[in-house]
Coordinates of C-alpha atoms in Angstrom, one line a residue:
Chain A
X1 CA 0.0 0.0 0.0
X2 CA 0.8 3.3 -0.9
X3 CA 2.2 5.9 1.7
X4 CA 0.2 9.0 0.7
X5 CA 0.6 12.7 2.4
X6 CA -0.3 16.2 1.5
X7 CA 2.3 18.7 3.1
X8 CA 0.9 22.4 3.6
X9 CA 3.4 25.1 3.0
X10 CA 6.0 24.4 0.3
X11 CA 8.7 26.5 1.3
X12 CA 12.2 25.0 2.4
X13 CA 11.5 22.7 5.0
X14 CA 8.0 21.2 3.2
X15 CA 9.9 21.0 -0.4
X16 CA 12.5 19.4 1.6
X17 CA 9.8 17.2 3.5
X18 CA 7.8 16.5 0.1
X19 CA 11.3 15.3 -1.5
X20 CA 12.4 12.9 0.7
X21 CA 9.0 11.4 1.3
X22 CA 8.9 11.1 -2.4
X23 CA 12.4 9.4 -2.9
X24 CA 11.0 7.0 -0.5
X25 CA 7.7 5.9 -2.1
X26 CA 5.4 7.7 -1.0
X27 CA 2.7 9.9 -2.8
X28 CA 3.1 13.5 -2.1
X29 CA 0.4 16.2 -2.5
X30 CA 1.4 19.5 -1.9
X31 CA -0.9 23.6 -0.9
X32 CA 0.8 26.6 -1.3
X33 CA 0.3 30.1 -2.0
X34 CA 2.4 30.3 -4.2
X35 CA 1.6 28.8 -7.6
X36 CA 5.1 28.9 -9.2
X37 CA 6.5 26.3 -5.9
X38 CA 4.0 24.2 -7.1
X39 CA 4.6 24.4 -10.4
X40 CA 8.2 23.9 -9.7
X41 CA 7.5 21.2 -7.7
X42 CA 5.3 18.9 -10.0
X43 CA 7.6 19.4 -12.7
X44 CA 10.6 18.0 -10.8
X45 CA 8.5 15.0 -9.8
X46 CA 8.6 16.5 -5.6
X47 CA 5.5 16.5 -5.6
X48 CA 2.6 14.3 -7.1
X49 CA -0.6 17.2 -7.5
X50 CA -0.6 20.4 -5.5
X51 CA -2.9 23.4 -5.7
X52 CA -2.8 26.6 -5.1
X53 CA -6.6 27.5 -5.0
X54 CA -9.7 25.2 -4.7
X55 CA -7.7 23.0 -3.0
X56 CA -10.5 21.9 -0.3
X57 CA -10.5 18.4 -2.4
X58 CA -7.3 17.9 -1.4
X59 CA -7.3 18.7 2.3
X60 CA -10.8 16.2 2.4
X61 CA -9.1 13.1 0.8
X62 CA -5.6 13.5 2.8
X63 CA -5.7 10.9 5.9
X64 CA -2.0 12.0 6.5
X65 CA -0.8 15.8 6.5
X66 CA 2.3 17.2 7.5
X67 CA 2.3 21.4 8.4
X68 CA 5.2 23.2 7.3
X69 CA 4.1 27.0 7.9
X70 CA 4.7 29.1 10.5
X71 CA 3.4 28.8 13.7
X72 CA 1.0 31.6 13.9
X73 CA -0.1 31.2 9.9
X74 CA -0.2 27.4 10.9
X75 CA -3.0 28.2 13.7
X76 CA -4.8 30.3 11.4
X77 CA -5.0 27.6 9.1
X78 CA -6.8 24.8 10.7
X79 CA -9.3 27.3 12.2
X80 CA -10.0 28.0 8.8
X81 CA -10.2 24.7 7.5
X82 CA -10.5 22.4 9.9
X83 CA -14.0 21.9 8.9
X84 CA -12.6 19.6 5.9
X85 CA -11.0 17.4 7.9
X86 CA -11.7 14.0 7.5
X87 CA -12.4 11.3 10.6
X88 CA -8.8 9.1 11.2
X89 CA -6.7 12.1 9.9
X90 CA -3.5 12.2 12.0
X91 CA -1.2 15.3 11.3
X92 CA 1.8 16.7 11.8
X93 CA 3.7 19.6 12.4
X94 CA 7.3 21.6 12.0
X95 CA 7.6 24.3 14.3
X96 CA 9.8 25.4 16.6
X97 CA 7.7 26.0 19.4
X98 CA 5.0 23.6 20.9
X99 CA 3.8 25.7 24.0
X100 CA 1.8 28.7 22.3
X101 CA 0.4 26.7 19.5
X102 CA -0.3 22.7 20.5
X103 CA -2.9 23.0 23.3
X104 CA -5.0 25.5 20.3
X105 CA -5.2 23.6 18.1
X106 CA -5.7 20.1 19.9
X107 CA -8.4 21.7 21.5
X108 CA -9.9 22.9 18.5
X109 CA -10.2 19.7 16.9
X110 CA -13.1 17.5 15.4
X111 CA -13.4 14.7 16.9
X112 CA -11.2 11.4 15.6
X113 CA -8.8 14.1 14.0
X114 CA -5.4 14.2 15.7
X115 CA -2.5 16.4 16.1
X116 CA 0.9 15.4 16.8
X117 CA 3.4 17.6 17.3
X118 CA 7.0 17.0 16.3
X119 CA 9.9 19.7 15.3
X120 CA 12.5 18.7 12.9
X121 CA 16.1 20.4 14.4
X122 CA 16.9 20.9 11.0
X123 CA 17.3 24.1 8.6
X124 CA 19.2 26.3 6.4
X125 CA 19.9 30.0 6.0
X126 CA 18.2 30.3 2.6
X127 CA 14.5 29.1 1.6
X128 CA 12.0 28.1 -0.8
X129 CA 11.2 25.0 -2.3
X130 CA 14.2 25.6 -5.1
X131 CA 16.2 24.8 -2.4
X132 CA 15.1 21.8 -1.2
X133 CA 17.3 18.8 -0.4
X134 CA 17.6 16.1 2.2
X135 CA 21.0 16.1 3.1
X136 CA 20.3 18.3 6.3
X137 CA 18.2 16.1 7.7
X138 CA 21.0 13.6 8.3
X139 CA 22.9 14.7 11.4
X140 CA 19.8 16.5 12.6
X141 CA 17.4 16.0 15.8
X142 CA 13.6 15.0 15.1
X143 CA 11.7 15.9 18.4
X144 CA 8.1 14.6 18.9
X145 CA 6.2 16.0 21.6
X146 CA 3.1 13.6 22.7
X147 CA 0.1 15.2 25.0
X148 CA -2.0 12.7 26.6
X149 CA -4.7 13.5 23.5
X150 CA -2.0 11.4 21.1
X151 CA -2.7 7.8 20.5
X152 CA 0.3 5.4 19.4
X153 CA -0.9 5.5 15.7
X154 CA 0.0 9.3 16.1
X155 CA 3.1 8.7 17.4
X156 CA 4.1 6.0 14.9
X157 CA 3.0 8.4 12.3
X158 CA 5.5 11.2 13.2
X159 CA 8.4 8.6 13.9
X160 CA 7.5 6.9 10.2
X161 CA 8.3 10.5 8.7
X162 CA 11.1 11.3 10.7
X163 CA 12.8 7.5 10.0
X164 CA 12.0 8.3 5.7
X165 CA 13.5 11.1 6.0
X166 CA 17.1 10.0 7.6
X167 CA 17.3 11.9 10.7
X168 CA 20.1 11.0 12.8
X169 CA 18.2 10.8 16.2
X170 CA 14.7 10.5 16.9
X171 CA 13.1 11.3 20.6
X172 CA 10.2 12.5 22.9
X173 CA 10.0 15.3 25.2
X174 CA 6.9 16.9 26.8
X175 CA 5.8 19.9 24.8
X176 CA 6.8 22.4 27.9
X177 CA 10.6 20.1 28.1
X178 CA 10.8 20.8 24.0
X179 CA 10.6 24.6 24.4
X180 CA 12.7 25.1 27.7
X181 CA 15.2 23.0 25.7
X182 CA 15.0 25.2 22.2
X183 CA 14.5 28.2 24.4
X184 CA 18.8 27.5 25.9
X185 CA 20.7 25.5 22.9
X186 CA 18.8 27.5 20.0
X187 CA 17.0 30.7 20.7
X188 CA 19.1 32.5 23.5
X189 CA 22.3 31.2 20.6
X190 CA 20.4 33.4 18.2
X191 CA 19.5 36.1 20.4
X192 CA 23.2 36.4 21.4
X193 CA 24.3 36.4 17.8
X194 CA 22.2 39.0 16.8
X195 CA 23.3 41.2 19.8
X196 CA 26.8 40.8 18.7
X197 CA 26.2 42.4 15.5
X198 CA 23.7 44.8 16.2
X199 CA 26.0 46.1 19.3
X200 CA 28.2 48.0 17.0
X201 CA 28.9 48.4 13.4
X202 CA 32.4 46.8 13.0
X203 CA 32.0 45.4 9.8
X204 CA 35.7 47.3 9.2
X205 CA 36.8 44.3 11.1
X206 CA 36.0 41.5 9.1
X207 CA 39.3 41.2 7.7
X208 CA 40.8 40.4 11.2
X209 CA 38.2 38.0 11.8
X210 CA 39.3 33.9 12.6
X211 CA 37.0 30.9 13.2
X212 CA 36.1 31.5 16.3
X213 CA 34.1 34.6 15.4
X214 CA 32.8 33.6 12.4
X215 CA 31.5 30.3 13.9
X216 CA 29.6 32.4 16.7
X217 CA 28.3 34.6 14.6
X218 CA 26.9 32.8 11.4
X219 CA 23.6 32.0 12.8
X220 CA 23.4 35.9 12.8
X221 CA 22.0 35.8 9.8
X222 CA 18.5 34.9 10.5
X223 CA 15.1 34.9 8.7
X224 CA 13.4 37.9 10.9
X225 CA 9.5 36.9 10.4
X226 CA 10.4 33.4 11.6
X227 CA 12.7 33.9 13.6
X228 CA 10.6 37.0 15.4
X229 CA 7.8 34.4 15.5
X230 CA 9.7 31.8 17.2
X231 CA 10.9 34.0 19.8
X232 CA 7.6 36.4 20.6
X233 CA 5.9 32.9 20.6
X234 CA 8.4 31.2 23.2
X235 CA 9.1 34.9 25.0
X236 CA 8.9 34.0 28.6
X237 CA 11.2 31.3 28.7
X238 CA 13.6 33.1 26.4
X239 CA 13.8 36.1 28.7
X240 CA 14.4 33.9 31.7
X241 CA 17.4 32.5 29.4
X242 CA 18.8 35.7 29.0
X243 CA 18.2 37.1 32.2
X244 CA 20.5 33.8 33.7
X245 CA 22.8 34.2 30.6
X246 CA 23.3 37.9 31.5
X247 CA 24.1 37.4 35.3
X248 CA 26.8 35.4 34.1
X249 CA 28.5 37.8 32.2
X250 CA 28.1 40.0 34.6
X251 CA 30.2 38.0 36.9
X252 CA 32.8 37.4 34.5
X253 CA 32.8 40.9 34.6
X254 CA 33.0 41.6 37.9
X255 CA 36.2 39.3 37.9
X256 CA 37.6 41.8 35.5
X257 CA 37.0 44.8 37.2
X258 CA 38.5 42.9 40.9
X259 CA 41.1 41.6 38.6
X260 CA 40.2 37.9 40.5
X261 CA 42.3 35.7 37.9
X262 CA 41.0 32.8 39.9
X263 CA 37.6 33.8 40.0
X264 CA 38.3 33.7 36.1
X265 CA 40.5 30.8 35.9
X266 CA 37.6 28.7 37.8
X267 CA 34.5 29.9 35.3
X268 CA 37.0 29.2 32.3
X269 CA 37.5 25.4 33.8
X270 CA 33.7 25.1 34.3
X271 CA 33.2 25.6 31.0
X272 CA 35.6 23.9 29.6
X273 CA 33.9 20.5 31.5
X274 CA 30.8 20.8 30.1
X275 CA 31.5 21.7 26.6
X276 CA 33.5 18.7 27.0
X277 CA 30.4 16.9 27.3
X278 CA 28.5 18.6 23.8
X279 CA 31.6 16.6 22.1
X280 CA 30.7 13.2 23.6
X281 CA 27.6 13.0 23.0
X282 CA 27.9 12.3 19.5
Chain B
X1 CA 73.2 33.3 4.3
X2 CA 71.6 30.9 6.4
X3 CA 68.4 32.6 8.7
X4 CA 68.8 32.1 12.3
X5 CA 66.1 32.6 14.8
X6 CA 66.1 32.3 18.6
X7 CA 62.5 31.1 20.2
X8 CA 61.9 31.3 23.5
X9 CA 59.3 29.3 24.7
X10 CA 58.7 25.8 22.8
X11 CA 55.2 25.5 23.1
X12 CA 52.1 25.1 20.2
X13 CA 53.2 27.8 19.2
X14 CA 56.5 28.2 19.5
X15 CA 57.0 24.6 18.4
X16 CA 54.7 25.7 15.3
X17 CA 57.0 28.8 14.5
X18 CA 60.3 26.4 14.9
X19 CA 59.0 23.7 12.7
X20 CA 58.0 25.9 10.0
X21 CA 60.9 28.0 10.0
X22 CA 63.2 24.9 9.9
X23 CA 61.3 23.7 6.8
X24 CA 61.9 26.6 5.1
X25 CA 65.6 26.5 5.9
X26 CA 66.1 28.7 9.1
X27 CA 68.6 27.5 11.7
X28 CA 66.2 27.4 14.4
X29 CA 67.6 27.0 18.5
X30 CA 65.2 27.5 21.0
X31 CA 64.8 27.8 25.0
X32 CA 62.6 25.8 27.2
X33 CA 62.2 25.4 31.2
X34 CA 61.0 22.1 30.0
X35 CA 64.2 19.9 28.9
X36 CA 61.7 17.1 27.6
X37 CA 59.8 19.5 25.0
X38 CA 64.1 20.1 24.0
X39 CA 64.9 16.7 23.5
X40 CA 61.5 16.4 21.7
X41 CA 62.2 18.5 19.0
X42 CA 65.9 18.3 18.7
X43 CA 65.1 14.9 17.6
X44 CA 62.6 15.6 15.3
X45 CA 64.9 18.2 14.1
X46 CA 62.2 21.2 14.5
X47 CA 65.3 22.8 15.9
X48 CA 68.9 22.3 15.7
X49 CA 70.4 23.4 19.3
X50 CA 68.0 24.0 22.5
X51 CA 68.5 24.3 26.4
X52 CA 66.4 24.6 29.1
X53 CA 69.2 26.0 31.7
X54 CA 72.9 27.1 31.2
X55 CA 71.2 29.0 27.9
X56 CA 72.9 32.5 28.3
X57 CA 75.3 31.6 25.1
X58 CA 72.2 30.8 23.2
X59 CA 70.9 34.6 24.3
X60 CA 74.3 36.2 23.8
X61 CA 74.9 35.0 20.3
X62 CA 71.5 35.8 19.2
X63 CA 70.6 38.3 16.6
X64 CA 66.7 37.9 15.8
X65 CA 64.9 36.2 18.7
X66 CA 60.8 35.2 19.1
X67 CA 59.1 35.3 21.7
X68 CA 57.0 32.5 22.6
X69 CA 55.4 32.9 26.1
X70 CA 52.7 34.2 28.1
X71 CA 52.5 38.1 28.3
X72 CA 53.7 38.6 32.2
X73 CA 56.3 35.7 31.6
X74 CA 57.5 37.6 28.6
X75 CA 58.3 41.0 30.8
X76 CA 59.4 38.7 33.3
X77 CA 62.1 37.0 31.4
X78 CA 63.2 40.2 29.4
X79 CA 63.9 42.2 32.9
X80 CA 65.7 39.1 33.9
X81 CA 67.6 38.2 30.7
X82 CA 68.3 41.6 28.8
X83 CA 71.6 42.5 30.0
X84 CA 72.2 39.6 27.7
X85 CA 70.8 40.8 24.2
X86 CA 73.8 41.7 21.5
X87 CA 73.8 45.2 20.2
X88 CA 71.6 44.8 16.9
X89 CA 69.1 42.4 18.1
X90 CA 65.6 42.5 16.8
X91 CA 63.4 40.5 18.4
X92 CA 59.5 39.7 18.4
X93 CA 56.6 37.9 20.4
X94 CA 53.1 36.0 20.0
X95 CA 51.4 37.6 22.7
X96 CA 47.6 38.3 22.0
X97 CA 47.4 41.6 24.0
X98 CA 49.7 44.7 23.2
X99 CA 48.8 48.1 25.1
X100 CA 49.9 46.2 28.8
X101 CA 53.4 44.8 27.4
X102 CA 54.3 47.1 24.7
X103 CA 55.8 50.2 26.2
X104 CA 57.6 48.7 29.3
X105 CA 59.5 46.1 27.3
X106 CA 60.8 49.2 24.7
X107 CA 61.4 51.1 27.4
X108 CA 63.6 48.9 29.2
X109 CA 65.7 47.7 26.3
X110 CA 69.3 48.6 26.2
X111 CA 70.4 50.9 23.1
X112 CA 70.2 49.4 19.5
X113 CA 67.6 46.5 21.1
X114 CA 64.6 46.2 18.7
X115 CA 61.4 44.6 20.1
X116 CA 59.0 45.1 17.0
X117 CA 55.6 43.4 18.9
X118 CA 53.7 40.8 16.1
X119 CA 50.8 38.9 16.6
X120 CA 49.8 35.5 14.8
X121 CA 46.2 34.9 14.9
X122 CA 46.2 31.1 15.3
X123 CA 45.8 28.6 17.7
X124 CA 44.2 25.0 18.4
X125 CA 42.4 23.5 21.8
X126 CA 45.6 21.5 22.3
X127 CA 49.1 22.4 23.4
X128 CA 52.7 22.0 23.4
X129 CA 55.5 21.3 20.7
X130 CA 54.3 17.6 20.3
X131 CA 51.0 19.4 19.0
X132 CA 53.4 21.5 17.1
X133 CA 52.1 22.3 13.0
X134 CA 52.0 24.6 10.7
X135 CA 48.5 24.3 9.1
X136 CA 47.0 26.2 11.4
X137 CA 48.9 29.5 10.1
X138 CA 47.8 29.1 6.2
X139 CA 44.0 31.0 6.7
X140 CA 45.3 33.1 9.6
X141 CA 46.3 36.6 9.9
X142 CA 49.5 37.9 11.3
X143 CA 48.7 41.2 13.1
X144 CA 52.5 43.7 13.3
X145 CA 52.0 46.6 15.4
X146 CA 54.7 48.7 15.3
X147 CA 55.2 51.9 17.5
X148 CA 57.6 55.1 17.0
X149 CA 60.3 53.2 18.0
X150 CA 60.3 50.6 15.6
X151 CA 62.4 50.5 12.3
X152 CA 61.9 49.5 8.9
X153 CA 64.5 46.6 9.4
X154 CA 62.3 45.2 12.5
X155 CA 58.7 45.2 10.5
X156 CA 60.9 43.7 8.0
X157 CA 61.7 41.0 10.3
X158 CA 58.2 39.8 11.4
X159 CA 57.1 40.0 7.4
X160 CA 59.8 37.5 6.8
X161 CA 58.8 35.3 9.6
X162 CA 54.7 35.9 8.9
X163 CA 55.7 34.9 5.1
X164 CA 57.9 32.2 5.8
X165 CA 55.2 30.5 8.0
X166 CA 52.6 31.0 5.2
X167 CA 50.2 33.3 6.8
X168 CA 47.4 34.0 4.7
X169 CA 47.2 38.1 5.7
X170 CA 49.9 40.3 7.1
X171 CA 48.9 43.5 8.2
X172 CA 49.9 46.7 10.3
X173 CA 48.0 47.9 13.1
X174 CA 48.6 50.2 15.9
X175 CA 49.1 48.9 19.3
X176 CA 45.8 50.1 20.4
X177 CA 44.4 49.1 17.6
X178 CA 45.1 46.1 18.1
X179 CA 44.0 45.6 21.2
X180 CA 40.4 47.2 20.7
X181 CA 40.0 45.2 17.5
X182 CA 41.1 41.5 19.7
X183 CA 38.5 43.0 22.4
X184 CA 35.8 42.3 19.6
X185 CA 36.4 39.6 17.7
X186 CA 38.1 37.2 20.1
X187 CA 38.2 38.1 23.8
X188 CA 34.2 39.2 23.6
X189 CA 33.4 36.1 22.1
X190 CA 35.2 33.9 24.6
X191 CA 33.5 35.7 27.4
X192 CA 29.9 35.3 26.2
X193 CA 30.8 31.0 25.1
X194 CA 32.4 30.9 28.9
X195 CA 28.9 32.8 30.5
X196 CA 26.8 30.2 28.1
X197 CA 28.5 27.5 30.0
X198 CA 28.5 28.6 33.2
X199 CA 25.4 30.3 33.1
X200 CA 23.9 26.9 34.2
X201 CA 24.8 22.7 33.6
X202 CA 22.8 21.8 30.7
X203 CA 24.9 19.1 29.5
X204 CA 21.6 17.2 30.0
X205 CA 20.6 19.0 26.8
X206 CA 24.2 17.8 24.4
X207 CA 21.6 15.6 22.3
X208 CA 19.5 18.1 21.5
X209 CA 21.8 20.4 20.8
X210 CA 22.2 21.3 16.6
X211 CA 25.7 23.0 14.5
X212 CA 24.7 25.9 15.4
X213 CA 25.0 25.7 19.3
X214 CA 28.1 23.6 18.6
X215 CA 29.6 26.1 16.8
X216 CA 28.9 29.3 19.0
X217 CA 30.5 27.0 22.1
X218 CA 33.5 25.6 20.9
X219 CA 36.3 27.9 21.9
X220 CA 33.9 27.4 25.5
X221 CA 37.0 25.1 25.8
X222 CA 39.9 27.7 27.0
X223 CA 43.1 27.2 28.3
X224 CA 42.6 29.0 31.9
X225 CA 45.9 30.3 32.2
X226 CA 46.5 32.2 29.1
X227 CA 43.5 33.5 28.5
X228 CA 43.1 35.0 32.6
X229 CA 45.9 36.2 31.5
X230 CA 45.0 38.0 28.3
X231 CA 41.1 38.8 29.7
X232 CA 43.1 41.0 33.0
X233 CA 45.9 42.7 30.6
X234 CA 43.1 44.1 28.2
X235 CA 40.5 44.4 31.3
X236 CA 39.5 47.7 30.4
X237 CA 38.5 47.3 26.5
X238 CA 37.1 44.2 27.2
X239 CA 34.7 45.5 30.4
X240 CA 33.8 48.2 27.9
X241 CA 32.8 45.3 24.9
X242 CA 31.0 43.4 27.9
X243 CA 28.7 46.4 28.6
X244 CA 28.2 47.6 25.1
X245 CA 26.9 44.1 24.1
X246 CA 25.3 43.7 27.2
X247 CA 22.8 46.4 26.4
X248 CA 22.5 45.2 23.0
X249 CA 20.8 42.1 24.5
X250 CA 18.7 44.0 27.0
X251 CA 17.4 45.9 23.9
X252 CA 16.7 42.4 22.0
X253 CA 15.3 41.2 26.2
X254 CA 12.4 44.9 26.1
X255 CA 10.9 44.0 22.5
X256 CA 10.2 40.6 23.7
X257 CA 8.5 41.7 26.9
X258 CA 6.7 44.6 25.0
X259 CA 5.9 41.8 22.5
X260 CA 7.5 44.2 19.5
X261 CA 7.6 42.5 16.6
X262 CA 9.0 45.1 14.6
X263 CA 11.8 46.2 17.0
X264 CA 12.5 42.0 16.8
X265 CA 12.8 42.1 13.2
X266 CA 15.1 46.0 13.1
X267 CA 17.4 44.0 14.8
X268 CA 17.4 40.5 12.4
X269 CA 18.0 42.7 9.3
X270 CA 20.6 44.8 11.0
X271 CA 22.2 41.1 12.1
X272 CA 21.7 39.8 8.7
X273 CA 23.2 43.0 7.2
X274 CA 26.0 43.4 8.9
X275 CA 26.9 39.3 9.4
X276 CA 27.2 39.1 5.1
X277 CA 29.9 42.1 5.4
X278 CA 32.1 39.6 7.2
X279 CA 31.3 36.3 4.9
X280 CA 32.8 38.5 2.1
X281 CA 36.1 39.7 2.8
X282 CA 37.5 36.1 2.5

């Protein structure tokens, strides 16, 4: 039998989603705004049909869908069209933040239609369908995040994508564990990046530049509707991150200022341990 | 005429410089407290003659000398040692700070003593001469910041040796230059990787964790003694980039509270903006 799933939003991530499915077997449907992604799409064999408009057909036959919007256009979206949902439809998500937009839309629901949340940890700094490939999926995280409305067919649904598509590791965390978790290793990474560079123009620097700064830095460059989502959506913890990040700089600071070299000497061997630990792990 | 250098300190990178240099021919000697890191690389033949005591003839009979230590241990030994240095010696150092160590070793160098201060941008998570290699200076820049006092046969001097060890980019800064521009790009970013790691244990979270949190934590791993030492001798530029950055972040910290979506996204573009600027000088 068939594996068959229509993927909503064709940008980078769903052209990436709709091209690996594919590879693998299954049949791939495609909505977008944007007719020329679909067009694009179809003609590269990505996708199997895809619609721009009138495509209530499609979201009534798809048993299987898989949401590759933006959080805040993705709620928006099943409260408009929820109503075409069919009984035994399981779907999918890919955002980065579960708090602010799982309990909504579960909640919202038709009956015998379920939602299971899972966020690919996997991206790149351009988008857009034309830029679709696969290859980032493979040393990436794919996190699903159960509530107790998800039933194991749910579950086995999300880890069935994530398994297609070659991600490296596959796990669970509780909605509210996913977004303390992407609020430290992602989105305080990002805000500090972007602090870095919008501190002061020293572009006249780049020339003196080594690794080490470019490696902090590149994720500076950052898609500002998605990224402004992700962060307004997930504010509260983020704050709290950089409230405790902040505090700590501070006390390297004060080190400085005391000129305590062992006050600095023992921050500079804490962190040495546990980045120790980032390298283990994999 | 065979080139003959001095180092002083066999270290990463002193044992870099000396392996280099022999390759391309130098006749490299070189003093160590450590008689094991001698022996090590006389037999390699990364130098030709080394000592780590009774090495006043190696001193006395120098005529171009590097410096290969840790800033205070470099004023240290030149106090000690100078009555030593031959009329007509030039000699230079490694040392990643400039303003602190600059002026007190020119000014207490006997007559017709040149210390012409240079500054190789390199360096690996690993140390000593059996780390010792020279790939790390091919995409590096080699900083020369020469003062009033210097001559044009010094800056010659640390060309030859930045060319010789296949630097990718010599340049010419002034001492404070320098020191502002190292405040930015490397002693900044160590303190924020440090405050990420310390700012609480979240190795928990290494499996999680994606490139991009790898990359803005890797030089979290710091070698506590130098860079104490290089944080406390350019405290007061560095304090300055602390607070300036600081802000920055609290800026970022009141458009999330005040959920400001613009101000979120001012701040990408200016990231993005500014971020490209320093993909394309290389």
């Amino acid at each position: 039998m068939t594996k068959k799933v229509l993927i909503v939003g064709l940008g980078l991530l769903g052209g990436s989603y709709a091209m690996g499915l594919s590879q693998k077997g299954w049949q791939v449907d495609a909505i977008d705004t944007d007719k020329y992604a679909i067009a694009y799409a179809k003609e590269r064999g990505i996708i199997q049909n895809g619609a721009s408009e009138h495509f209530e057909h499609l979201v009534q036959e798809a048993n299987r869908i898989v949401f590759a919007l933006y959080p805040t256009a993705f709620v928006e979206w099943v409260k408009q069209y929820r109503h075409l949902f069919q009984k035994g439809l399981i779907f999918t998500d890919v955002s980065g933040v579960k708090c602010s937009i799982v309990q909504p839309i579960q909640e919202m629901l038709p009956p015998e239609v379920e939602f299971i949340p899972s966020h690919p940890m996997a991206g790149r700094e351009v988008s857009g369908v034309q830029n679709a490939n696969t290859e980032m999926f493979r040393p990436a995280n794919f996190i699903i995040t159960p509530t107790e409305k998800n039933t194991d067919a749910g579950i086995a649904f999300a880890q069935m994508i994530a398994e297609d598509l070659g991600f490296a590791h596959i796990c669970e965390l509780t909605v509210q564990e996913h977004d303390k978790m992407i609020g430290y290793v992602s989105q305080l990474t990002h805000a500090i990046a972007v602090s870095l560079m919008c501190a002061s123009d020293r572009t006249d620097l780049a020339e003196y530049t080594g690794d080490s700064f470019r490696d902090l830095t590149r994720i500076a460059r950052i898609n500002e509707t998605m990224w402004s989502e992700l962060f307004l959506e997930n504010r509260e913890i983020l704050i709290q991150e950089i409230d405790t990040f902040t505090n700590t700089l501070e006390t390297l600071k004060e080190h400085l200022q005391q000129q305590d070299s062992e006050g600095l000497k023992t921050m500079f061997r804490t962190s040495t341990a546990r980045r120790s630990a980032f390298d283990k792990k994999r």
